[in-house]
Structures are given as structure tokens and as C-alpha cells.
Amino acid sequence: MLKDSESAAQDDPLREQAAQDIAFMRLALQEAQNAYACGEVPVGTVIVRDGEVIGTGFNRREQLQSPLAHAEIGAIEQAATFRASWRLTDCDLYVTFEPCIMCVGAILQARIGRLIFGCLDAKAGAVESLYKLCDDSRLNHRLPVRGGVLAQESAELLSKFFSELRHKKKSSRDTERWPGPAEGA
């Protein structure tokens, strides 16, 4: 049986890792805020190696009119360029929203060492929600995953964005509607 001091010493690295995960997820949330400010779905990503951010990204699909312009893809490209290598095995990827199939594919192809994400994506999540690709034994790379880090903050930002988007669409429909037959069209 472990003494209290031995147990505390073993817990300390876990607590330190959890604190780092929260700190880096806050940076990913800042990237998500950048997406929000640009009218993009607010998802942000940071990639970290040895405590240093080497890649960042936020959704830019509307801005670039590209289905590939997800936050994770941009951050992976930036980190690979920084490292001058496509292999990012010693890197952690932090993203505010559970990655989709495309992004998990890129994460696996880049050989990311660890994935940390915020809230679940019930409609397209490929880590826990719909698929469990990061732990699929049929694939040649698997990686540890930690979900739920600052999940509430991530979910609130997404909810706010989509609520505002629905309101804008409703307002647009209400102001741009054609008069009906009873109104003398």
C-alpha cells in the first residue's frame, strides 16, 4: 500500500498534465473566438510540442470556400511546416470540438501523439460520438484521447454561434418575404 506522500507524488504528474491541458485548451478557445469573429463555426485548435505551441488554426471554410479548411487541418499544416516533417508523433493536438472523420484521418496520418478535445459532436464526431477512430485496431496508428476539457465553454460558444445564425436566417426570411395572395401580390 502506498503512503500518502507516495500517492501524492504519483498524482502530481497527473494534476500537472490536467492543468496544462486546461491552459492549452484555453488557447484553442481563443482560436475558436477568432473563427467566431470571422463568422465561421467557432472551432479552434493548437498543437503543442514540449510545452510550446507550434501550430494553430480555426475554421475558415466560408472564408476560403474550402471544405478542407477545418481548424485541425490548418494547425496540422502549420505544425508540419514548423517541424519540416509530416510526423508529429511527439505533439499534442488540442481542439475545442470533437473532430470529424476527415480531421481524425489527418490526425492519424500526422501520427499526432495525443488528442485532447472539448465538447462532443453528436452529428459528426469520429472520436467518441459516432465513431472511435483513434482507438480502431484496424488502423496503423492509435493515440490516447482525453475528451471533455473545457467542454462547457466550448459548447456554449458553439450554441451562441448557431443561435445567432438561426436568428439571422429567421430575420432575413421575415424581412425578405414576398407578399402573399391575400396581401395583393
PDB file of C-alpha atoms in Angstrom:
ATOM      1  CA  MET A   1       0.000   0.000   0.000  1.00  0.00           C
ATOM      2  CA  LEU A   2       1.261   3.480  -0.872  1.00  0.00           C
ATOM      3  CA  LYS A   3       1.881   6.067   1.774  1.00  0.00           C
ATOM      4  CA  ASP A   4       0.056   9.392   1.409  1.00  0.00           C
ATOM      5  CA  SER A   5       3.218  11.188   0.253  1.00  0.00           C
ATOM      6  CA  GLU A   6       3.937   8.485  -2.366  1.00  0.00           C
ATOM      7  CA  SER A   7       0.351   8.650  -3.601  1.00  0.00           C
ATOM      8  CA  ALA A   8       0.503  12.439  -3.806  1.00  0.00           C
ATOM      9  CA  ALA A   9       3.769  12.218  -5.771  1.00  0.00           C
ATOM     10  CA  GLN A  10       2.109   9.910  -8.284  1.00  0.00           C
ATOM     11  CA  ASP A  11      -0.933  12.177  -8.565  1.00  0.00           C
ATOM     12  CA  ASP A  12       1.227  15.274  -9.091  1.00  0.00           C
ATOM     13  CA  PRO A  13       2.188  14.488 -12.724  1.00  0.00           C
ATOM     14  CA  LEU A  14      -1.480  13.782 -13.469  1.00  0.00           C
ATOM     15  CA  ARG A  15      -2.531  17.081 -11.920  1.00  0.00           C
ATOM     16  CA  GLU A  16       0.217  18.905 -13.784  1.00  0.00           C
ATOM     17  CA  GLN A  17      -0.895  17.326 -17.079  1.00  0.00           C
ATOM     18  CA  ALA A  18      -4.527  18.250 -16.375  1.00  0.00           C
ATOM     19  CA  ALA A  19      -3.513  21.867 -15.641  1.00  0.00           C
ATOM     20  CA  GLN A  20      -1.501  22.005 -18.878  1.00  0.00           C
ATOM     21  CA  ASP A  21      -4.426  20.555 -20.802  1.00  0.00           C
ATOM     22  CA  ILE A  22      -6.706  23.283 -19.474  1.00  0.00           C
ATOM     23  CA  ALA A  23      -4.174  26.019 -20.261  1.00  0.00           C
ATOM     24  CA  PHE A  24      -3.692  24.856 -23.852  1.00  0.00           C
ATOM     25  CA  MET A  25      -7.415  24.318 -24.341  1.00  0.00           C
ATOM     26  CA  ARG A  26      -7.905  27.959 -23.352  1.00  0.00           C
ATOM     27  CA  LEU A  27      -5.596  28.868 -26.246  1.00  0.00           C
ATOM     28  CA  ALA A  28      -7.679  26.661 -28.549  1.00  0.00           C
ATOM     29  CA  LEU A  29     -10.768  28.522 -27.309  1.00  0.00           C
ATOM     30  CA  GLN A  30      -9.075  31.797 -28.271  1.00  0.00           C
ATOM     31  CA  GLU A  31      -8.653  30.384 -31.778  1.00  0.00           C
ATOM     32  CA  ALA A  32     -12.350  29.430 -31.735  1.00  0.00           C
ATOM     33  CA  GLN A  33     -13.148  33.040 -30.812  1.00  0.00           C
ATOM     34  CA  ASN A  34     -11.169  34.121 -33.901  1.00  0.00           C
ATOM     35  CA  ALA A  35     -13.403  31.886 -36.019  1.00  0.00           C
ATOM     36  CA  TYR A  36     -16.492  33.312 -34.317  1.00  0.00           C
ATOM     37  CA  ALA A  37     -15.329  36.862 -35.047  1.00  0.00           C
ATOM     38  CA  CYS A  38     -14.989  35.939 -38.734  1.00  0.00           C
ATOM     39  CA  GLY A  39     -18.471  34.414 -38.886  1.00  0.00           C
ATOM     40  CA  GLU A  40     -17.102  30.872 -39.019  1.00  0.00           C
ATOM     41  CA  VAL A  41     -18.208  27.920 -36.911  1.00  0.00           C
ATOM     42  CA  PRO A  42     -16.180  28.571 -33.737  1.00  0.00           C
ATOM     43  CA  VAL A  43     -13.734  25.692 -33.554  1.00  0.00           C
ATOM     44  CA  GLY A  44     -10.108  26.264 -32.634  1.00  0.00           C
ATOM     45  CA  THR A  45      -7.002  24.109 -32.483  1.00  0.00           C
ATOM     46  CA  VAL A  46      -3.493  24.365 -31.089  1.00  0.00           C
ATOM     47  CA  ILE A  47      -0.691  21.843 -31.468  1.00  0.00           C
ATOM     48  CA  VAL A  48       1.910  21.674 -28.721  1.00  0.00           C
ATOM     49  CA  ARG A  49       5.350  20.103 -28.594  1.00  0.00           C
ATOM     50  CA  ASP A  50       7.386  20.163 -25.376  1.00  0.00           C
ATOM     51  CA  GLY A  51       5.180  22.898 -23.918  1.00  0.00           C
ATOM     52  CA  GLU A  52       5.489  25.158 -26.982  1.00  0.00           C
ATOM     53  CA  VAL A  53       2.667  25.949 -29.401  1.00  0.00           C
ATOM     54  CA  ILE A  54       3.888  25.052 -32.904  1.00  0.00           C
ATOM     55  CA  GLY A  55       0.610  25.191 -34.801  1.00  0.00           C
ATOM     56  CA  THR A  56      -2.717  26.981 -34.513  1.00  0.00           C
ATOM     57  CA  GLY A  57      -5.866  27.024 -36.550  1.00  0.00           C
ATOM     58  CA  PHE A  58      -9.515  27.904 -36.630  1.00  0.00           C
ATOM     59  CA  ASN A  59     -12.306  27.065 -39.033  1.00  0.00           C
ATOM     60  CA  ARG A  60     -12.052  29.033 -42.283  1.00  0.00           C
ATOM     61  CA  ARG A  61     -14.380  27.121 -44.616  1.00  0.00           C
ATOM     62  CA  GLU A  62     -16.500  30.145 -45.508  1.00  0.00           C
ATOM     63  CA  GLN A  63     -13.542  32.487 -45.855  1.00  0.00           C
ATOM     64  CA  LEU A  64     -11.582  30.108 -48.102  1.00  0.00           C
ATOM     65  CA  GLN A  65     -14.638  28.392 -49.613  1.00  0.00           C
ATOM     66  CA  SER A  66     -12.923  25.089 -48.941  1.00  0.00           C
ATOM     67  CA  PRO A  67     -14.448  22.005 -47.341  1.00  0.00           C
ATOM     68  CA  LEU A  68     -10.952  21.170 -46.084  1.00  0.00           C
ATOM     69  CA  ALA A  69     -10.438  24.390 -44.084  1.00  0.00           C
ATOM     70  CA  HIS A  70     -11.163  22.887 -40.676  1.00  0.00           C
ATOM     71  CA  ALA A  71      -9.257  24.120 -37.624  1.00  0.00           C
ATOM     72  CA  GLU A  72      -7.361  20.841 -37.179  1.00  0.00           C
ATOM     73  CA  ILE A  73      -6.183  20.710 -40.795  1.00  0.00           C
ATOM     74  CA  GLY A  74      -4.771  24.254 -40.661  1.00  0.00           C
ATOM     75  CA  ALA A  75      -2.975  23.598 -37.385  1.00  0.00           C
ATOM     76  CA  ILE A  76      -1.508  20.301 -38.634  1.00  0.00           C
ATOM     77  CA  GLU A  77      -0.220  22.006 -41.789  1.00  0.00           C
ATOM     78  CA  GLN A  78       1.354  24.781 -39.728  1.00  0.00           C
ATOM     79  CA  ALA A  79       2.967  22.359 -37.253  1.00  0.00           C
ATOM     80  CA  ALA A  80       4.315  20.127 -40.044  1.00  0.00           C
ATOM     81  CA  THR A  81       5.817  23.170 -41.758  1.00  0.00           C
ATOM     82  CA  PHE A  82       7.356  24.324 -38.468  1.00  0.00           C
ATOM     83  CA  ARG A  83       8.836  20.870 -37.844  1.00  0.00           C
ATOM     84  CA  ALA A  84       9.760  20.338 -41.509  1.00  0.00           C
ATOM     85  CA  SER A  85       8.229  16.892 -41.078  1.00  0.00           C
ATOM     86  CA  TRP A  86       4.819  15.338 -41.540  1.00  0.00           C
ATOM     87  CA  ARG A  87       5.416  13.156 -38.476  1.00  0.00           C
ATOM     88  CA  LEU A  88       4.083  14.887 -35.376  1.00  0.00           C
ATOM     89  CA  THR A  89       4.448  11.919 -33.022  1.00  0.00           C
ATOM     90  CA  ASP A  90       5.682  13.985 -30.093  1.00  0.00           C
ATOM     91  CA  CYS A  91       2.903  16.564 -30.368  1.00  0.00           C
ATOM     92  CA  ASP A  92      -0.419  17.033 -28.587  1.00  0.00           C
ATOM     93  CA  LEU A  93      -3.394  18.409 -30.500  1.00  0.00           C
ATOM     94  CA  TYR A  94      -5.997  20.456 -28.589  1.00  0.00           C
ATOM     95  CA  VAL A  95      -9.304  21.171 -30.292  1.00  0.00           C
ATOM     96  CA  THR A  96     -12.482  22.666 -28.867  1.00  0.00           C
ATOM     97  CA  PHE A  97     -14.898  20.327 -30.689  1.00  0.00           C
ATOM     98  CA  GLU A  98     -14.707  16.577 -31.243  1.00  0.00           C
ATOM     99  CA  PRO A  99     -13.012  16.061 -34.631  1.00  0.00           C
ATOM    100  CA  CYS A 100     -14.874  14.764 -37.670  1.00  0.00           C
ATOM    101  CA  ILE A 101     -13.846  11.782 -39.807  1.00  0.00           C
ATOM    102  CA  MET A 102     -11.690  13.934 -42.101  1.00  0.00           C
ATOM    103  CA  CYS A 103      -9.848  15.561 -39.220  1.00  0.00           C
ATOM    104  CA  VAL A 104      -9.296  12.320 -37.328  1.00  0.00           C
ATOM    105  CA  GLY A 105      -7.894  10.919 -40.565  1.00  0.00           C
ATOM    106  CA  ALA A 106      -5.442  13.818 -40.757  1.00  0.00           C
ATOM    107  CA  ILE A 107      -4.575  13.423 -37.057  1.00  0.00           C
ATOM    108  CA  LEU A 108      -3.826   9.744 -37.617  1.00  0.00           C
ATOM    109  CA  GLN A 109      -1.852  10.414 -40.808  1.00  0.00           C
ATOM    110  CA  ALA A 110       0.257  13.020 -38.985  1.00  0.00           C
ATOM    111  CA  ARG A 111       0.879  10.489 -36.207  1.00  0.00           C
ATOM    112  CA  ILE A 112      -0.180  13.000 -33.536  1.00  0.00           C
ATOM    113  CA  GLY A 113       0.887  11.711 -30.119  1.00  0.00           C
ATOM    114  CA  ARG A 114      -2.171  12.700 -28.100  1.00  0.00           C
ATOM    115  CA  LEU A 115      -5.579  14.276 -28.782  1.00  0.00           C
ATOM    116  CA  ILE A 116      -7.397  16.485 -26.279  1.00  0.00           C
ATOM    117  CA  PHE A 117     -10.814  17.875 -27.190  1.00  0.00           C
ATOM    118  CA  GLY A 118     -13.572  19.954 -25.625  1.00  0.00           C
ATOM    119  CA  CYS A 119     -17.185  19.051 -26.304  1.00  0.00           C
ATOM    120  CA  LEU A 120     -18.699  16.137 -28.176  1.00  0.00           C
ATOM    121  CA  ASP A 121     -20.105  16.390 -31.703  1.00  0.00           C
ATOM    122  CA  ALA A 122     -23.193  14.173 -31.773  1.00  0.00           C
ATOM    123  CA  LYS A 123     -23.679  14.737 -35.517  1.00  0.00           C
ATOM    124  CA  ALA A 124     -20.178  14.154 -36.895  1.00  0.00           C
ATOM    125  CA  GLY A 125     -17.816  13.170 -34.077  1.00  0.00           C
ATOM    126  CA  ALA A 126     -15.312  10.496 -35.041  1.00  0.00           C
ATOM    127  CA  VAL A 127     -13.536  10.092 -31.682  1.00  0.00           C
ATOM    128  CA  GLU A 128     -16.344   9.070 -29.298  1.00  0.00           C
ATOM    129  CA  SER A 129     -19.770  10.126 -30.570  1.00  0.00           C
ATOM    130  CA  LEU A 130     -20.330   8.295 -33.879  1.00  0.00           C
ATOM    131  CA  TYR A 131     -17.012   6.536 -34.421  1.00  0.00           C
ATOM    132  CA  LYS A 132     -13.989   5.646 -32.307  1.00  0.00           C
ATOM    133  CA  LEU A 133     -11.303   6.000 -34.955  1.00  0.00           C
ATOM    134  CA  CYS A 134      -8.456   6.969 -32.616  1.00  0.00           C
ATOM    135  CA  ASP A 135      -8.650   3.538 -30.991  1.00  0.00           C
ATOM    136  CA  ASP A 136      -9.531   1.418 -34.016  1.00  0.00           C
ATOM    137  CA  SER A 137      -7.192  -1.593 -34.064  1.00  0.00           C
ATOM    138  CA  ARG A 138      -7.640  -1.944 -37.828  1.00  0.00           C
ATOM    139  CA  LEU A 139      -5.706   1.286 -38.377  1.00  0.00           C
ATOM    140  CA  ASN A 140      -1.915   1.540 -38.282  1.00  0.00           C
ATOM    141  CA  HIS A 141      -1.828   4.356 -35.702  1.00  0.00           C
ATOM    142  CA  ARG A 142      -3.771   4.815 -32.493  1.00  0.00           C
ATOM    143  CA  LEU A 143      -3.438   7.544 -29.912  1.00  0.00           C
ATOM    144  CA  PRO A 144      -4.579   8.388 -26.415  1.00  0.00           C
ATOM    145  CA  VAL A 145      -7.549  10.737 -26.200  1.00  0.00           C
ATOM    146  CA  ARG A 146      -8.852  12.971 -23.453  1.00  0.00           C
ATOM    147  CA  GLY A 147     -12.274  14.483 -24.052  1.00  0.00           C
ATOM    148  CA  GLY A 148     -14.342  16.956 -22.088  1.00  0.00           C
ATOM    149  CA  VAL A 149     -11.623  19.520 -21.346  1.00  0.00           C
ATOM    150  CA  LEU A 150     -13.425  22.868 -21.003  1.00  0.00           C
ATOM    151  CA  ALA A 151     -16.377  21.196 -22.710  1.00  0.00           C
ATOM    152  CA  GLN A 152     -18.928  23.614 -21.290  1.00  0.00           C
ATOM    153  CA  GLU A 153     -17.078  26.694 -22.559  1.00  0.00           C
ATOM    154  CA  SER A 154     -16.672  25.102 -25.984  1.00  0.00           C
ATOM    155  CA  ALA A 155     -20.330  24.062 -26.167  1.00  0.00           C
ATOM    156  CA  GLU A 156     -21.552  27.491 -25.030  1.00  0.00           C
ATOM    157  CA  LEU A 157     -19.584  29.251 -27.775  1.00  0.00           C
ATOM    158  CA  LEU A 158     -20.982  26.872 -30.406  1.00  0.00           C
ATOM    159  CA  SER A 159     -24.528  27.264 -29.059  1.00  0.00           C
ATOM    160  CA  LYS A 160     -24.232  31.044 -29.107  1.00  0.00           C
ATOM    161  CA  PHE A 161     -22.957  30.990 -32.705  1.00  0.00           C
ATOM    162  CA  PHE A 162     -25.724  28.723 -34.002  1.00  0.00           C
ATOM    163  CA  SER A 163     -28.412  30.583 -32.052  1.00  0.00           C
ATOM    164  CA  GLU A 164     -27.301  33.853 -33.645  1.00  0.00           C
ATOM    165  CA  LEU A 165     -27.140  32.190 -37.066  1.00  0.00           C
ATOM    166  CA  ARG A 166     -30.699  30.872 -36.723  1.00  0.00           C
ATOM    167  CA  HIS A 167     -31.878  34.316 -35.595  1.00  0.00           C
ATOM    168  CA  LYS A 168     -30.201  35.976 -38.613  1.00  0.00           C
ATOM    169  CA  LYS A 169     -31.766  33.463 -41.005  1.00  0.00           C
ATOM    170  CA  LYS A 170     -35.206  33.967 -39.434  1.00  0.00           C
ATOM    171  CA  SER A 171     -34.857  37.759 -39.598  1.00  0.00           C
ATOM    172  CA  SER A 172     -33.752  37.516 -43.214  1.00  0.00           C
ATOM    173  CA  ARG A 173     -36.759  35.364 -44.124  1.00  0.00           C
ATOM    174  CA  ASP A 174     -39.142  37.701 -42.302  1.00  0.00           C
ATOM    175  CA  THR A 175     -37.861  40.874 -43.977  1.00  0.00           C
ATOM    176  CA  GLU A 176     -37.348  39.460 -47.466  1.00  0.00           C
ATOM    177  CA  ARG A 177     -40.588  37.549 -47.910  1.00  0.00           C
ATOM    178  CA  TRP A 178     -42.861  38.142 -50.835  1.00  0.00           C
ATOM    179  CA  PRO A 179     -46.408  39.337 -50.196  1.00  0.00           C
ATOM    180  CA  GLY A 180     -48.959  36.532 -50.197  1.00  0.00           C
ATOM    181  CA  PRO A 181     -52.016  36.396 -52.492  1.00  0.00           C
ATOM    182  CA  ALA A 182     -54.257  37.804 -49.768  1.00  0.00           C
ATOM    183  CA  GLU A 183     -51.947  40.799 -49.487  1.00  0.00           C
ATOM    184  CA  GLY A 184     -52.459  41.821 -53.104  1.00  0.00           C
ATOM    185  CA  ALA A 185     -49.395  40.381 -54.762  1.00  0.00           C
TER     186      ALA A 185
END
